[in-house]
Short mmCIF file of C-alpha atoms in Angstrom, two decimals:
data_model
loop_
_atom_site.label_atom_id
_atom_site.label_comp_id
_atom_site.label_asym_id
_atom_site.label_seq_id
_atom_site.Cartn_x
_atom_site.Cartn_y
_atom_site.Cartn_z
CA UNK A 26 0.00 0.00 0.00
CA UNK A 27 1.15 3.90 0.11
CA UNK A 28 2.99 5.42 2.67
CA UNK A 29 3.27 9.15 2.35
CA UNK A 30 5.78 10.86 4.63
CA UNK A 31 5.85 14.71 5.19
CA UNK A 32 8.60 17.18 7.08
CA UNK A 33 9.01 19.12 8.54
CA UNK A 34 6.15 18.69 11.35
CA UNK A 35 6.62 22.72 11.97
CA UNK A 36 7.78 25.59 10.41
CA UNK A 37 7.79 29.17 11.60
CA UNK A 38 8.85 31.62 8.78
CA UNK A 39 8.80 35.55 9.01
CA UNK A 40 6.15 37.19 6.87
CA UNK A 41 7.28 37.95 3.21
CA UNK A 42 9.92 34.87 3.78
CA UNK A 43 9.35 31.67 1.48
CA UNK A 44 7.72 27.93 3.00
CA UNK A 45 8.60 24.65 1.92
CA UNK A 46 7.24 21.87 2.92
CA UNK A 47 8.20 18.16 1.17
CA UNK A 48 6.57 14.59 1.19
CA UNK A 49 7.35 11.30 -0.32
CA UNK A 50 5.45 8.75 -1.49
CA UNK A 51 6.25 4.98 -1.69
CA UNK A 52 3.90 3.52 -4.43
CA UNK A 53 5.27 4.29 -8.57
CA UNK A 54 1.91 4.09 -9.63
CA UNK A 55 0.46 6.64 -7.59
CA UNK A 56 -0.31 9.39 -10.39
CA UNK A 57 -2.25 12.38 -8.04
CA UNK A 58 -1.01 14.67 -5.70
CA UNK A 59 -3.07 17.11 -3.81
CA UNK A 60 -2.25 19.45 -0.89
CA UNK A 61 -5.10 20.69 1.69
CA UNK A 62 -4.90 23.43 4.03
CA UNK A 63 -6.74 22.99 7.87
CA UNK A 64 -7.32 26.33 9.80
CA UNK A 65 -8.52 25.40 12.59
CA UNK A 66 -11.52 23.66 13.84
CA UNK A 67 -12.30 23.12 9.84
CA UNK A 68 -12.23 20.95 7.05
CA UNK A 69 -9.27 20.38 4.76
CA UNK A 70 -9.51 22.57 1.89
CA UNK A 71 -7.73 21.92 -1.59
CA UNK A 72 -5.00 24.61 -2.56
CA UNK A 73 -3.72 22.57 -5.26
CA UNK A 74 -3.12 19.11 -7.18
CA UNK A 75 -0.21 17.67 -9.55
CA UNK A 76 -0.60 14.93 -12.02
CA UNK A 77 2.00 13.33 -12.85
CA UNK A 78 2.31 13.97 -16.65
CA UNK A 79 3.84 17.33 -15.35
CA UNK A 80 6.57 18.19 -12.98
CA UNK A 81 5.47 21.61 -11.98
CA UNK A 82 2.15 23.60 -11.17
CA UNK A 83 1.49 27.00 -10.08
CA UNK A 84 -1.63 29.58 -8.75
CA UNK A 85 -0.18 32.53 -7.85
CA UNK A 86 1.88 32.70 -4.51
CA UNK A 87 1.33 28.75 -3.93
CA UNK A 88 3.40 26.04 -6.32
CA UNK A 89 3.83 22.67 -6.42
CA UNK A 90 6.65 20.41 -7.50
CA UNK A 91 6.85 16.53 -8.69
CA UNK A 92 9.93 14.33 -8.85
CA UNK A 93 8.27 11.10 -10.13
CA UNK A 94 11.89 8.95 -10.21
CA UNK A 95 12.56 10.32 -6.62
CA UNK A 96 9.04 9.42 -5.75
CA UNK A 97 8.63 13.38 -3.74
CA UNK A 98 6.89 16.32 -4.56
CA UNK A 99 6.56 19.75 -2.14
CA UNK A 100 4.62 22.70 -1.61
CA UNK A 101 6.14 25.88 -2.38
CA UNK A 102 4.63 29.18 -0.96
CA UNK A 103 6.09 32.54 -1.55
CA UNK A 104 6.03 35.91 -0.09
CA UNK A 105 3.76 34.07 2.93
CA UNK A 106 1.10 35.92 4.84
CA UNK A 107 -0.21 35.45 8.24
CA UNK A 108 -2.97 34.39 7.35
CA UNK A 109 -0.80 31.62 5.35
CA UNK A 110 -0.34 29.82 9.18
CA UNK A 111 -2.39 26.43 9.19
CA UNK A 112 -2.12 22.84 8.99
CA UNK A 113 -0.89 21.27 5.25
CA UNK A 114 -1.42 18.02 4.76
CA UNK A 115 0.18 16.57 1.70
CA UNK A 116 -2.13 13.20 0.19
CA UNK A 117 -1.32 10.57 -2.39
CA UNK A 118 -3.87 7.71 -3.38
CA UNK A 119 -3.69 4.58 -3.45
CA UNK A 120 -2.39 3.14 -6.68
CA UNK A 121 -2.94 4.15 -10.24
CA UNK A 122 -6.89 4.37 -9.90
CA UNK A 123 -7.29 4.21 -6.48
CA UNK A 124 -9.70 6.71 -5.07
CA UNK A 125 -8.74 6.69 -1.71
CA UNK A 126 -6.09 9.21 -0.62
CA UNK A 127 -3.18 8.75 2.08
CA UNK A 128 -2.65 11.60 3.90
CA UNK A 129 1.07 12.69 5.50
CA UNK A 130 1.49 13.87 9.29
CA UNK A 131 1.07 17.24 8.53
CA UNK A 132 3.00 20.42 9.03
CA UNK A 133 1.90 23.62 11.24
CA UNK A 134 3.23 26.56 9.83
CA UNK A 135 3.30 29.59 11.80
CA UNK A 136 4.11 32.74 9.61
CA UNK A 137 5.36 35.81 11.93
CA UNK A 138 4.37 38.95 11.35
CA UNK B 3 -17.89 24.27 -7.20
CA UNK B 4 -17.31 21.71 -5.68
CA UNK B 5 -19.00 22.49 -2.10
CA UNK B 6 -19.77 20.12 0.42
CA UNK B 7 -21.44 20.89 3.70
CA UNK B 8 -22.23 18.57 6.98
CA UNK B 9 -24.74 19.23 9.95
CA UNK B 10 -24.41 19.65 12.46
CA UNK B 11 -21.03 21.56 12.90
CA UNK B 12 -20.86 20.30 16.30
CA UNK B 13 -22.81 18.44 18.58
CA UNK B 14 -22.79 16.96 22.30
CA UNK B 15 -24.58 13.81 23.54
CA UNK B 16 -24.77 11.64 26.64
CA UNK B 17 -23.18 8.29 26.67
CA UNK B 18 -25.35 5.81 25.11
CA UNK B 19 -27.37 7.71 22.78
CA UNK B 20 -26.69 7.64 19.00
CA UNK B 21 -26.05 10.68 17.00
CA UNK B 22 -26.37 10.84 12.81
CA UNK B 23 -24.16 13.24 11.11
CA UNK B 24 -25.29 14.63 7.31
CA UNK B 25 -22.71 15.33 4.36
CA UNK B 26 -24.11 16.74 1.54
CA UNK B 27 -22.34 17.85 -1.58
CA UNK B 28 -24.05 21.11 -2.71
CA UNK B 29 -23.27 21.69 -6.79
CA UNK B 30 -22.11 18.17 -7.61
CA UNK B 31 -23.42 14.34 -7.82
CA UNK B 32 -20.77 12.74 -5.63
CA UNK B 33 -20.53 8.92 -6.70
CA UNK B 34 -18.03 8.64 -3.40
CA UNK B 35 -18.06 10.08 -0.31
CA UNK B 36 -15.41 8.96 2.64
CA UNK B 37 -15.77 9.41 5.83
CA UNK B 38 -12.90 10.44 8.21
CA UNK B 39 -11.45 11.26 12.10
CA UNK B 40 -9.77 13.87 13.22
CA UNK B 41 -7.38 13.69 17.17
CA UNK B 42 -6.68 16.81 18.03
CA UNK B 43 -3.63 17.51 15.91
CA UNK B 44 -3.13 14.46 14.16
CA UNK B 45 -3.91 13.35 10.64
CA UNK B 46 -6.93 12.39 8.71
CA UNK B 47 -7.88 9.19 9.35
CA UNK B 48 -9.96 7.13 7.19
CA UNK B 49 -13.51 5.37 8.29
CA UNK B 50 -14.84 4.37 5.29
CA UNK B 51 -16.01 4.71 1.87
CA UNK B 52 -19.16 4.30 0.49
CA UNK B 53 -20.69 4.34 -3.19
CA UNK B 54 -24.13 5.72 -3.66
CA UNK B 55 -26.51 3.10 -3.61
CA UNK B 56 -24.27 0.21 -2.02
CA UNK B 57 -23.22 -0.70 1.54
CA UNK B 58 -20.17 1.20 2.53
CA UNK B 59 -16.10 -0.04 3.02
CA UNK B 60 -15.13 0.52 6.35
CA UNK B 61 -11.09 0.53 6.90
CA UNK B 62 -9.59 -2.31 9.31
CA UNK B 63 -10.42 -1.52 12.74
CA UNK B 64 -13.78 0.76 12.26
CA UNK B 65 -17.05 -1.12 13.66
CA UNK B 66 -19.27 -1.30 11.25
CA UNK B 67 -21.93 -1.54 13.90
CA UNK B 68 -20.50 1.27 15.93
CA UNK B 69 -20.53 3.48 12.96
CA UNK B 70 -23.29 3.19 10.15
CA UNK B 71 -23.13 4.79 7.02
CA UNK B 72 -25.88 5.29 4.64
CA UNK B 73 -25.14 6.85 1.23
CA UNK B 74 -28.96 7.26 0.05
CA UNK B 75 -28.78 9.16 -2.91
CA UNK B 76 -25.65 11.18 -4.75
CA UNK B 77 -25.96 14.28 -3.15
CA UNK B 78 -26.15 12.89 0.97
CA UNK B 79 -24.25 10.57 2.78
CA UNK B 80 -24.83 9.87 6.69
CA UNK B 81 -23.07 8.86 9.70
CA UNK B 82 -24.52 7.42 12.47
CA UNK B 83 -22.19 6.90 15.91
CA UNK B 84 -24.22 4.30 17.70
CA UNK B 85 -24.16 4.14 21.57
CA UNK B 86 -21.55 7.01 21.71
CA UNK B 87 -19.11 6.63 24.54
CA UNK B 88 -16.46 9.40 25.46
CA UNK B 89 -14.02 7.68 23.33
CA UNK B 90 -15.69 8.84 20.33
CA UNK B 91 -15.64 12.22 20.81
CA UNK B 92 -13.63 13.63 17.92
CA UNK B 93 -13.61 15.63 14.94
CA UNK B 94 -15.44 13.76 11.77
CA UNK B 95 -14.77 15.34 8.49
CA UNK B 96 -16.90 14.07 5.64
CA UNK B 97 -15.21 13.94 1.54
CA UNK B 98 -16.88 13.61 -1.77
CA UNK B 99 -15.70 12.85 -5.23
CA UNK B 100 -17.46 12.46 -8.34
CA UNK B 101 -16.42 9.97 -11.50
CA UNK B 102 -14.87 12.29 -13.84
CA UNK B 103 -12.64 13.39 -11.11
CA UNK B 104 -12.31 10.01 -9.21
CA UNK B 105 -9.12 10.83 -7.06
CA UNK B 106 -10.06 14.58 -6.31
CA UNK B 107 -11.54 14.72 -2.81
CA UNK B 108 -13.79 17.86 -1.80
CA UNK B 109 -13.81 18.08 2.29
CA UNK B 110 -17.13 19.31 4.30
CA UNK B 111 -16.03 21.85 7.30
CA UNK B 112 -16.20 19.01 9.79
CA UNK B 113 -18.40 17.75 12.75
CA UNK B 114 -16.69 18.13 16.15
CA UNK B 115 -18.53 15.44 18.80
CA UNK B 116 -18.46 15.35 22.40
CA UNK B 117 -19.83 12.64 24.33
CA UNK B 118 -20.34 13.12 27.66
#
C-alpha cells in the first residue's frame, strides 16, 4: 500500500519569507497529488493538485513540485502571509486508480508577522 | 464548485445515545463520499467509503456496527455513531468525489462530537 511521509512537522517563517514543505510517497503508480490546508476547527480545503504527466504547477503565490523517479513532490509558498499559518497536509492515493487518498502527518506553519 | 457541507457543525450527547451526522455535496453528484477522524492535531484518518446506492467499506479496525453509514442518494451521505461513549468524541470530516474526477476529494467543514 502507500505510505506518504511529510517534514518538517513545523515551520515558523517571518512574513514575506518563502515555506517549503516536502513529502514522499512509496507507491510508482500513484499518479495524483493534492495538498489541503486545515485552519482550525475546519475541514481540509484543496490549494492545489499535480498529475504526474507534469513536474510543476502554479496559482499565484502557492506552487507545487513533482519528482516522479525520486518518488517526492513539495509545496512551495512565496512571499507568505499570516494568514498563510495552518495545517498542510500533503495526500497521495492509493495506486494508479485508487480513489482513496493517504494523507502525510502534517505540518503547522506559523508565519510571523 | 465543488462544495460540500455537513450538519451539524458540532454536537454533544450523553453516553449511550446515537447521533447521525449529514454530508451533503451542494453543486455536484458525488458517486463517493469517505468518511474520516480527526485527534486533536493528528492526521486524517480514514472510516470508510461508500458508493451511492451500495453498503459502505469501512477501513480495518472501524465497527461497522458502531458506525453506520448510509449513502442514500448522490448528493447525501450519513453517519450514524451508535451508543456514543467518550471515546468517540472527535472531529469527523466528511469527503466527496465524483467519476470524472475520481481521485479529487472535496472536504465538508467538519463535525466536532463530544460525548459526555
Amino acid at each position: 500500500g502507500e505510505n506518504v511521509e511529510q517534514h518538517p512537522s513545523t515551520l515558523s517563517v517571518q512574513e514575506g519569507d518563502s515555506a517549503v514543505i516536502k513529502c514522499t510517497y512509496s507507491d510508482s503508480a500513484s499518479n495524483y497529488f493534492p495538498w489541503y490546508k486545515q485552519e482550525l476547527g475546519k475541514g481540509p480545503q484543496l490549494i492545489i493538485d499535480i498529475r504526474s504527466n507534469v513536474g510543476e504547477k502554479k496559482d499565484q503565490r502557492i506552487a507545487v513540485t513533482l519528482n516522479k523517479t525520486a518518488k517526492h513532490f513539495s509545496l512551495h509558498i512565496t512571499e507568505t502571509q499570516p494568514e498563510d499559518s495552518a495545517v498542510y497536509f500533503c495526500a497521495a492515493p492509493l495506486g494508479e486508480y485508487g480513489n482513496k487518498l493517504v494523507f502525510g502527518a502534517g505540518t503547522i506553519l506559523r508565519v510571523k508577522s | 464548485g465543488a462544495v460540500v457541507s455537513q450538519h451539524p457543525s458540532w454536537v454533544i450527547c450523553k453516553s449511550g445515545t446515537s447521533v447521525k451526522i449529514e454530508c451533503r455535496s451542494l453543486d455536484f453528484q458525488a458517486t463517493t463520499m469517505f468518511w474520516y477522524r480527526q485527534f486533536p492535531k493528528q492526521s486524517l484518518m480514514l472510516m470508510a467509503t461508500s458508493n451511492e446506492g451500495s453498503k459502505a467499506t469501512y477501513e480495518q479496525g472501524v465497527e461497522k456496527d458502531k458506525f453506520l453509514i448510509n449513502h442514500a442518494s448522490l448528493t447525501l451521505s450519513t453517519l450514524t455513531v451508535t451508543s456514543a461513549h467518550p471515546e468517540d468524541s472527535s472531529f469527523y470530516i466528511c469527503s466527496a468525489s465524483w467519476w470524472r474526477h475520481y481521485n479529487e476529494q472535496f472536504f465538508g467543514p467538519g463535525t466536532r462530537l463530544t460525548v459526555l
